[in-house]
Coordinates of C-alpha atoms and ligand atoms in Angstrom, one line a residue:
M1 CA 93.2 77.5 68.3
L2 CA 92.6 80.7 70.5
P3 CA 95.0 83.4 69.8
A4 CA 97.6 84.0 72.4
A5 CA 96.5 86.5 75.0
V6 CA 97.4 90.1 73.9
R7 CA 99.6 91.7 76.7
K8 CA 97.9 94.9 77.8
E9 CA 100.1 98.1 78.0
Y10 CA 99.1 101.5 79.7
T11 CA 100.5 104.8 79.0
I12 CA 100.8 106.8 82.2
A13 CA 101.6 110.6 82.3
V14 CA 103.8 111.0 85.5
L15 CA 103.9 114.4 87.0
P16 CA 106.2 114.3 90.0
G17 CA 105.8 118.1 90.8
D18 CA 107.4 119.8 93.8
G19 CA 108.8 119.3 97.2
I20 CA 108.2 115.7 98.3
G21 CA 106.2 115.0 95.1
P22 CA 109.2 113.5 93.3
E23 CA 110.4 111.4 96.4
V24 CA 107.0 109.8 96.9
T25 CA 106.3 109.4 93.1
A26 CA 109.7 107.6 92.7
V27 CA 108.5 105.0 95.2
A28 CA 105.0 104.6 93.6
L29 CA 106.9 104.1 90.1
R30 CA 109.0 101.3 91.6
V31 CA 106.0 99.6 93.1
L32 CA 104.2 99.9 89.8
R33 CA 107.1 98.4 87.8
A34 CA 107.3 95.5 90.2
V35 CA 103.5 94.6 90.1
A36 CA 103.4 95.1 86.3
K37 CA 106.1 92.6 85.8
A38 CA 104.5 90.0 88.3
H39 CA 101.1 90.5 86.6
N40 CA 102.3 90.6 83.0
F41 CA 101.1 93.9 81.9
G42 CA 103.1 96.8 80.5
L43 CA 103.4 100.4 81.7
V44 CA 104.9 103.2 79.7
L45 CA 105.8 105.7 82.4
I46 CA 106.7 109.2 81.0
E47 CA 107.4 112.1 83.2
Y48 CA 106.2 115.6 82.5
A49 CA 106.7 119.0 84.4
V50 CA 104.1 120.7 86.5
G51 CA 103.9 123.3 89.3
G52 CA 106.8 125.2 90.5
E53 CA 109.1 123.0 88.5
A54 CA 107.4 123.9 85.4
L55 CA 107.2 127.5 86.2
D56 CA 111.1 127.5 86.6
R57 CA 111.6 125.6 83.4
Y58 CA 108.9 126.7 81.1
D59 CA 107.4 129.8 82.7
E60 CA 104.0 128.4 83.2
P61 CA 102.8 125.8 85.8
L62 CA 100.8 123.7 83.4
P63 CA 102.8 123.7 80.2
K64 CA 100.8 122.7 77.0
E65 CA 103.0 119.8 76.5
T66 CA 102.1 118.4 79.9
L67 CA 98.4 119.0 79.3
R68 CA 98.5 117.4 76.0
A69 CA 100.3 114.3 77.3
C70 CA 97.8 114.0 80.2
K71 CA 94.8 114.1 77.8
A72 CA 96.4 111.5 75.6
A73 CA 97.4 109.1 78.4
D74 CA 95.5 106.2 79.9
A75 CA 95.8 107.8 83.2
V76 CA 97.9 110.5 85.2
L77 CA 99.7 109.9 88.4
L78 CA 100.7 113.2 90.2
G79 CA 103.0 113.8 93.1
A80 CA 102.3 117.2 94.6
I81 CA 102.8 120.8 93.6
G82 CA 103.6 124.1 95.1
G83 CA 105.9 125.5 97.9
P84 CA 107.2 128.6 99.6
R85 CA 109.6 129.4 96.6
W86 CA 106.6 130.1 94.4
D87 CA 104.2 131.4 97.1
H88 CA 104.6 135.1 95.9
E89 CA 103.0 134.3 92.5
T90 CA 99.6 135.3 91.7
G91 CA 96.7 134.5 89.3
A92 CA 97.5 132.1 86.5
R93 CA 101.2 131.7 87.7
R94 CA 100.2 130.2 91.0
C95 CA 101.3 126.6 91.1
E96 CA 97.9 125.4 92.5
T97 CA 96.2 126.7 89.2
A98 CA 98.1 124.0 87.4
L99 CA 96.2 121.4 89.5
L100 CA 92.9 123.2 89.1
G101 CA 93.5 123.5 85.4
L102 CA 94.4 119.8 85.1
R103 CA 91.4 118.7 87.0
K104 CA 89.0 120.9 85.0
S105 CA 90.6 120.0 81.5
L106 CA 90.2 116.3 82.2
D107 CA 86.8 116.9 83.7
V108 CA 87.4 114.8 86.7
Y109 CA 84.5 115.9 88.8
A110 CA 84.6 113.1 91.4
N111 CA 87.5 113.0 93.9
L112 CA 87.4 109.7 95.9
R113 CA 89.3 109.9 98.9
P114 CA 89.2 106.6 101.0
V115 CA 90.1 106.8 104.7
Q116 CA 90.9 103.5 106.4
V117 CA 92.2 102.7 109.8
F118 CA 94.4 99.8 108.7
E119 CA 95.0 97.1 111.4
G120 CA 98.2 97.7 113.3
L121 CA 97.8 101.4 112.7
A122 CA 95.0 102.4 115.2
D123 CA 97.5 103.0 118.0
R124 CA 99.0 105.8 115.8
S125 CA 96.0 108.0 115.8
P126 CA 96.0 110.9 118.2
L127 CA 92.4 110.2 118.8
G128 CA 93.0 106.9 120.4
M129 CA 92.3 103.4 119.2
D130 CA 88.9 102.9 120.9
R131 CA 87.5 105.7 118.8
V132 CA 89.2 105.1 115.3
S133 CA 89.7 101.3 115.0
G134 CA 87.6 99.9 112.1
A135 CA 86.7 103.3 110.6
D136 CA 86.2 103.0 106.8
I137 CA 85.1 106.1 105.1
L138 CA 84.9 107.1 101.5
L139 CA 84.9 110.9 101.0
V140 CA 83.4 111.8 97.6
R141 CA 84.3 115.3 96.9
E142 CA 83.0 117.3 94.1
L143 CA 86.2 118.6 92.3
T144 CA 85.5 120.9 89.2
G145 CA 82.8 123.2 90.6
G146 CA 82.0 125.2 93.7
I147 CA 83.9 128.2 95.1
Y148 CA 87.2 127.0 93.5
F149 CA 85.9 127.8 90.1
G150 CA 82.9 130.3 90.6
T151 CA 82.8 133.7 89.2
P152 CA 83.0 136.6 89.9
R153 CA 86.4 136.1 91.7
G154 CA 89.5 138.3 92.1
Q155 CA 90.7 141.5 94.0
K156 CA 89.7 145.0 93.3
A157 CA 89.3 148.3 95.0
V158 CA 85.6 148.9 96.1
G159 CA 85.1 152.4 97.6
G160 CA 88.8 152.8 98.0
L161 CA 89.2 149.6 100.0
R162 CA 90.8 146.4 98.7
T163 CA 88.2 143.8 98.4
G164 CA 88.5 139.9 97.7
T165 CA 85.7 138.0 96.1
N166 CA 85.1 134.3 95.3
T167 CA 81.8 132.8 94.5
M168 CA 80.4 129.4 95.6
T169 CA 78.0 128.3 92.9
Y170 CA 76.6 124.9 91.8
R171 CA 74.3 124.1 89.1
E172 CA 71.8 121.2 89.6
D173 CA 73.3 118.9 87.1
E174 CA 76.8 119.3 88.8
V175 CA 75.2 118.2 92.2
A176 CA 73.3 115.4 90.6
R177 CA 76.1 113.8 88.9
I178 CA 78.4 113.8 92.0
A179 CA 75.3 112.7 94.1
R180 CA 75.1 109.7 91.7
T181 CA 78.7 108.9 92.2
A182 CA 78.4 108.9 95.9
F183 CA 75.2 106.7 95.9
T184 CA 76.8 104.2 93.4
W185 CA 79.8 103.7 95.7
A186 CA 77.4 103.4 98.8
R187 CA 75.7 100.6 97.0
R188 CA 79.1 98.7 96.7
R189 CA 79.8 99.5 100.5
R190 CA 77.5 99.8 103.5
S191 CA 74.6 101.6 101.9
R192 CA 74.8 104.9 103.7
V193 CA 75.4 108.3 102.4
T194 CA 76.1 111.4 104.6
S195 CA 75.7 114.6 102.6
V196 CA 77.6 117.6 104.1
D197 CA 76.6 121.2 103.4
K198 CA 75.9 124.5 105.0
A199 CA 72.2 124.7 104.1
N200 CA 71.4 126.6 107.2
V201 CA 73.1 129.7 105.8
L202 CA 74.0 129.3 102.0
E203 CA 71.5 129.2 99.1
V204 CA 74.0 127.1 97.1
S205 CA 73.9 124.4 100.0
Q206 CA 70.1 124.6 100.0
L207 CA 70.1 123.7 96.2
W208 CA 72.7 121.0 97.0
R209 CA 70.5 119.4 99.7
T210 CA 67.5 119.6 97.6
V211 CA 69.1 118.0 94.5
V212 CA 70.8 115.2 96.6
A213 CA 67.4 114.4 98.2
E214 CA 65.8 114.4 94.7
V215 CA 68.4 111.9 93.2
H216 CA 68.2 109.7 96.4
A217 CA 64.4 109.4 96.2
A218 CA 64.3 108.8 92.4
E219 CA 67.3 106.5 91.9
F220 CA 68.6 105.2 95.1
P221 CA 65.6 105.0 97.6
E222 CA 67.1 101.7 99.0
L223 CA 70.1 103.5 100.6
A224 CA 70.3 105.4 103.8
L225 CA 70.8 109.2 103.4
D226 CA 71.3 111.8 105.9
H227 CA 72.3 115.5 105.9
L228 CA 74.8 117.2 108.2
Y229 CA 76.0 120.8 108.4
V230 CA 79.7 121.0 107.8
D231 CA 80.6 122.4 111.2
N232 CA 78.8 119.6 112.9
A233 CA 80.2 116.9 110.4
A234 CA 83.7 118.0 111.4
M235 CA 83.0 117.2 114.9
Q236 CA 81.2 114.0 114.2
L237 CA 83.9 112.7 112.1
I238 CA 86.3 112.9 115.1
L239 CA 83.7 111.9 117.8
R240 CA 82.0 109.0 115.8
P241 CA 84.1 108.1 112.7
R242 CA 82.6 104.6 112.5
A243 CA 79.1 106.1 112.0
F244 CA 80.2 107.2 108.4
D245 CA 80.2 105.2 105.2
V246 CA 80.3 107.6 102.2
I247 CA 80.5 111.3 102.7
L248 CA 79.4 113.4 99.9
T249 CA 80.3 117.1 99.8
G250 CA 81.4 120.0 97.7
N251 CA 84.9 121.1 96.8
L252 CA 85.8 123.3 99.7
F253 CA 84.2 121.3 102.4
G254 CA 85.8 118.1 101.0
D255 CA 89.3 119.6 100.9
I256 CA 88.9 120.6 104.6
L257 CA 87.3 117.3 105.8
S258 CA 89.8 115.1 104.0
D259 CA 92.8 116.5 105.8
L260 CA 90.8 116.4 109.0
A261 CA 89.9 112.7 108.4
A262 CA 93.7 112.1 108.1
T263 CA 93.9 112.3 111.9
L264 CA 91.8 108.9 112.0
P265 CA 94.7 106.8 110.6
G266 CA 97.2 109.2 112.1
S267 CA 98.9 110.7 109.1
L268 CA 98.1 112.7 106.0
G269 CA 100.9 110.9 104.3
L270 CA 98.7 107.7 104.1
L271 CA 95.8 109.1 102.2
P272 CA 95.5 108.4 98.4
S273 CA 92.9 109.9 96.0
A274 CA 91.4 109.1 92.7
S275 CA 89.8 111.9 90.5
V276 CA 87.5 110.5 87.9
G277 CA 84.5 111.3 85.8
A278 CA 85.5 111.4 82.1
S279 CA 88.0 109.2 80.3
V280 CA 91.2 109.8 81.8
G281 CA 91.7 109.7 85.7
L282 CA 94.0 111.7 87.9
F283 CA 95.7 109.9 90.8
E284 CA 97.4 111.7 93.6
P285 CA 98.0 111.5 97.3
V286 CA 95.8 113.9 99.3
H287 CA 98.9 115.6 100.9
G288 CA 100.8 118.5 99.4
S289 CA 104.5 119.2 98.7
A290 CA 105.3 119.1 102.5
P291 CA 108.2 121.8 102.3
D292 CA 109.2 121.0 105.8
L293 CA 110.1 117.4 104.7
A294 CA 111.4 117.9 101.2
G295 CA 114.8 116.6 100.4
Q296 CA 115.2 114.6 103.5
G297 CA 113.9 111.2 102.6
R298 CA 111.6 111.2 105.4
A299 CA 108.2 111.5 103.5
N300 CA 105.6 108.8 103.9
P301 CA 105.2 107.3 100.4
M302 CA 102.1 105.2 101.2
G303 CA 99.6 107.8 100.1
A304 CA 101.3 107.9 96.7
V305 CA 101.6 104.1 96.4
L306 CA 98.0 103.6 97.3
S307 CA 97.1 106.2 94.7
A308 CA 99.0 104.1 92.2
A309 CA 96.8 101.2 93.5
M310 CA 93.6 103.1 92.8
M311 CA 94.9 103.9 89.3
L312 CA 95.5 100.3 88.5
E313 CA 92.1 99.4 89.9
S314 CA 90.4 102.0 87.5
L315 CA 92.6 100.6 84.7
G316 CA 91.1 97.1 85.3
E317 CA 94.0 95.7 87.0
G318 CA 92.2 95.0 90.3
V319 CA 94.1 92.0 91.4
A320 CA 97.5 94.0 91.0
A321 CA 95.8 96.8 92.9
Q322 CA 94.9 94.6 95.7
R323 CA 98.4 93.3 95.9
I324 CA 99.7 96.7 96.4
R325 CA 97.2 97.5 99.2
N326 CA 98.1 94.1 100.8
G327 CA 101.8 95.0 100.6
V328 CA 101.1 98.4 102.3
A329 CA 99.0 96.7 105.0
A330 CA 101.8 94.1 105.7
C331 CA 104.4 96.8 105.9
L332 CA 102.3 98.7 108.6
Q333 CA 101.6 95.4 110.5
E334 CA 105.5 94.8 110.6
G335 CA 106.0 98.4 111.7
V336 CA 108.0 99.5 108.7
A337 CA 107.0 103.1 108.7
T338 CA 108.2 106.7 108.4
A339 CA 108.5 109.2 111.3
D340 CA 105.0 110.5 110.7
L341 CA 103.7 107.1 111.9
G342 CA 106.2 106.8 114.7
G343 CA 108.7 104.7 112.7
T344 CA 112.3 105.2 111.8
A345 CA 112.4 104.0 108.1
S346 CA 113.2 106.3 105.3
T347 CA 111.0 106.9 102.2
S348 CA 112.9 104.5 100.2
T349 CA 113.2 101.9 102.8
V350 CA 109.4 101.8 103.0
G351 CA 109.3 101.5 99.4
E352 CA 111.6 98.5 99.4
A353 CA 109.6 96.9 102.2
I354 CA 106.3 97.5 100.3
I355 CA 107.7 95.8 97.2
A356 CA 109.1 92.9 99.2
F357 CA 105.8 92.4 100.8
T358 CA 104.1 92.8 97.7
A359 CA 106.1 90.1 96.0
G360 CA 105.8 87.7 98.8
L361 CA 102.0 87.7 99.1
T362 CA 99.4 85.8 97.3
T363 CA 97.1 87.6 95.1
A364 CA 93.5 88.6 95.7
K365 CA 93.6 88.4 99.5
S366 CA 91.3 90.8 100.9
Q367 CA 92.4 93.0 103.9
Ligands
NAD401 P1 101.1 119.5 103.1 O1 100.0 118.5 102.9 O2 102.2 119.7 102.2 O3 101.6 119.3 104.6 C1 100.9 119.3 105.8 C2 101.5 118.6 106.8 O4 101.5 117.2 106.6 C3 103.1 119.0 107.1 O5 103.5 118.9 108.4 C4 103.7 117.8 106.3 O6 105.0 117.6 106.8 C5 102.8 116.7 106.6 N1 102.9 115.7 105.4 C6 102.2 116.0 104.2 N2 102.7 114.8 103.4 C7 103.4 114.0 104.2 C8 104.0 112.7 103.9 N3 103.9 112.2 102.7 N4 104.7 112.2 104.9 C9 104.8 112.8 106.0 N5 104.2 113.9 106.4 C10 103.6 114.5 105.4 O7 100.3 120.9 103.2 P2 100.8 122.6 103.4 O8 102.0 122.5 104.1 O9 99.6 123.2 103.8 O10 101.1 122.9 101.8 C11 102.4 122.9 101.3 C12 102.4 123.1 99.8 O11 101.7 122.1 99.1 C13 101.4 124.4 99.4 O12 102.1 125.0 98.4 C14 100.2 123.8 99.0 O13 99.4 124.6 98.0 C15 100.6 122.5 98.4 N6 99.5 121.5 98.3 C16 99.5 120.8 97.1 C17 98.7 119.7 97.1 C18 98.8 118.9 95.8 O14 99.6 119.0 95.0 N7 97.8 117.9 95.6 C19 97.9 119.3 98.1 C20 97.9 120.0 99.2 C21 98.7 121.2 99.3
IPM402 C1 94.2 119.0 97.6 C2 94.8 120.3 97.6 C3 94.4 121.2 96.4 C4 93.0 121.5 96.7 C5 95.2 122.6 96.1 C6 96.8 122.4 96.2 C7 94.9 123.2 94.9 O1 94.8 121.0 98.8 O2 94.2 118.4 96.5 O3 93.6 118.8 98.6 O4 92.7 122.6 97.3 O5 92.1 120.9 96.1
MN403 MN1 93.8 119.8 100.3

C-alpha cells in the first residue's frame, strides 16, 4: 500500500512594515489562508518587524531577529516600508536600507515585475484602451547591484563644497546571470527580450550591452533580442506597450520603468513582484507605503495578493496561485475595486470579494 500523501507545510516570514503595508498584507494573508485550506497545504505565517516600525520598536530598521527568520523561512512576504515620519533618518537608519539589506542578504538578484492589462481593466488606463489592451510585459530588474550598492558612495566636503556620490557599477557575472533569467523567462513567453541601458553615455551600460549580447549568442540564439536606451524605452513603453515581452534592465532603470509601467493597467496598486535568485524568495507589491492613503482602508490590496500568488507559484503550488489570479481577475471584471481603479470598495471589501471569487472558481483555468 502507498503511504498517505504527506501534507506540505510552508513557513512564511511576514513583514507587514509601514503605512498601507499592514493593510494590504492582512488581505493577502486572508486570501492565502483560504487557498491553503482549499488546496490542503499548511502555512505557518509569522510576522516580524521591518522598516519604520522596527526602528521605533528596536532602534534599527532590519532587526537581527527579522533577518534570521527570513533566512530560515521558505519565503518572505513583505508589505511596504518607509514614510514621512522617518524621512529625516540617514545612513543605516533609513527605512529603505532595510529592504536593500534584506535583498542583498537573501541574494535575490532577480526582481520579476509582471505588468498585465487584465480584461475589464483597460478602460482604467489613462493611456486609453486602444493603446494598452492586451499588453503583457515581464520586467526583469537586476536587484542586488548597480548604483544602489556601488562604492564609493556618500556625502563629504570636496574643496569646501558639499558633494554627494553614488557609483553605478556592474561586473560581467552579475550581468550574465540576470540576462540568463530574462532569456529563460522569454523562452516560456513570447521569445523576445528588450535590454534597456544607457550605453550611449555610460561605460557600465556598454559592458551591460556587450555581456547581454554574448549570453544571447552563446546560449539563447533562437530568441529575439533588441537593445533600447532607457530614455527611448520610457517613451516606447507608453507609445507601443504591446511591442514588449520581457524587459531586462538594471536596478535603477528597473525601479523607474516599473512605476511608469503601472500606468498601463492604470494603478500602481495592482503590480506584484517576486525577487528570486538563491533559496529564499522575497515577495512584495511594487508600490510603497502610500502615506497619503495609510489608515483609511482605501489602499488597493491586489498587488499584495498577486505577490502572494507569485510566492505560491515559486513554492510549487501553481494551481492555488492560478486560483488567486483568477479571483483577482473576476473581481476586476465585476468592478469590485478601490478608488485608484475608479471603484468605491474598501481594502477589506476587495479582499472579501477576491476570497469569494477564488472559492467559487474551478482550478487551473487560465485567464
Ligand atoms: P508609493 O508607491 O507609496 O505611492 C505612490 C502613489 O501611488 C501614491 O499616490 C499612492 O497613493 C499610490 N499608491 C501606492 N500604492 C497604492 C495602493 N496599493 N493602492 C492605491 N494607490 C496606491 O510611493 P512614494 O509615495 O514615492 O513613497 C512613499 C514611501 O514608500 C517612501 O518612504 C518610499 O521610500 C517607500 N517605498 C517603499 C517601497 C517598498 O517598501 N517596497 C516601494 C516604494 C516606495
Ligand atoms: C521598490 C522601491 C525600493 C527600490 C525602495 C523603497 C528602496 O522603490 O521596490 O521599487 O528603490 O527598490
Ligand atoms: Mn520603486
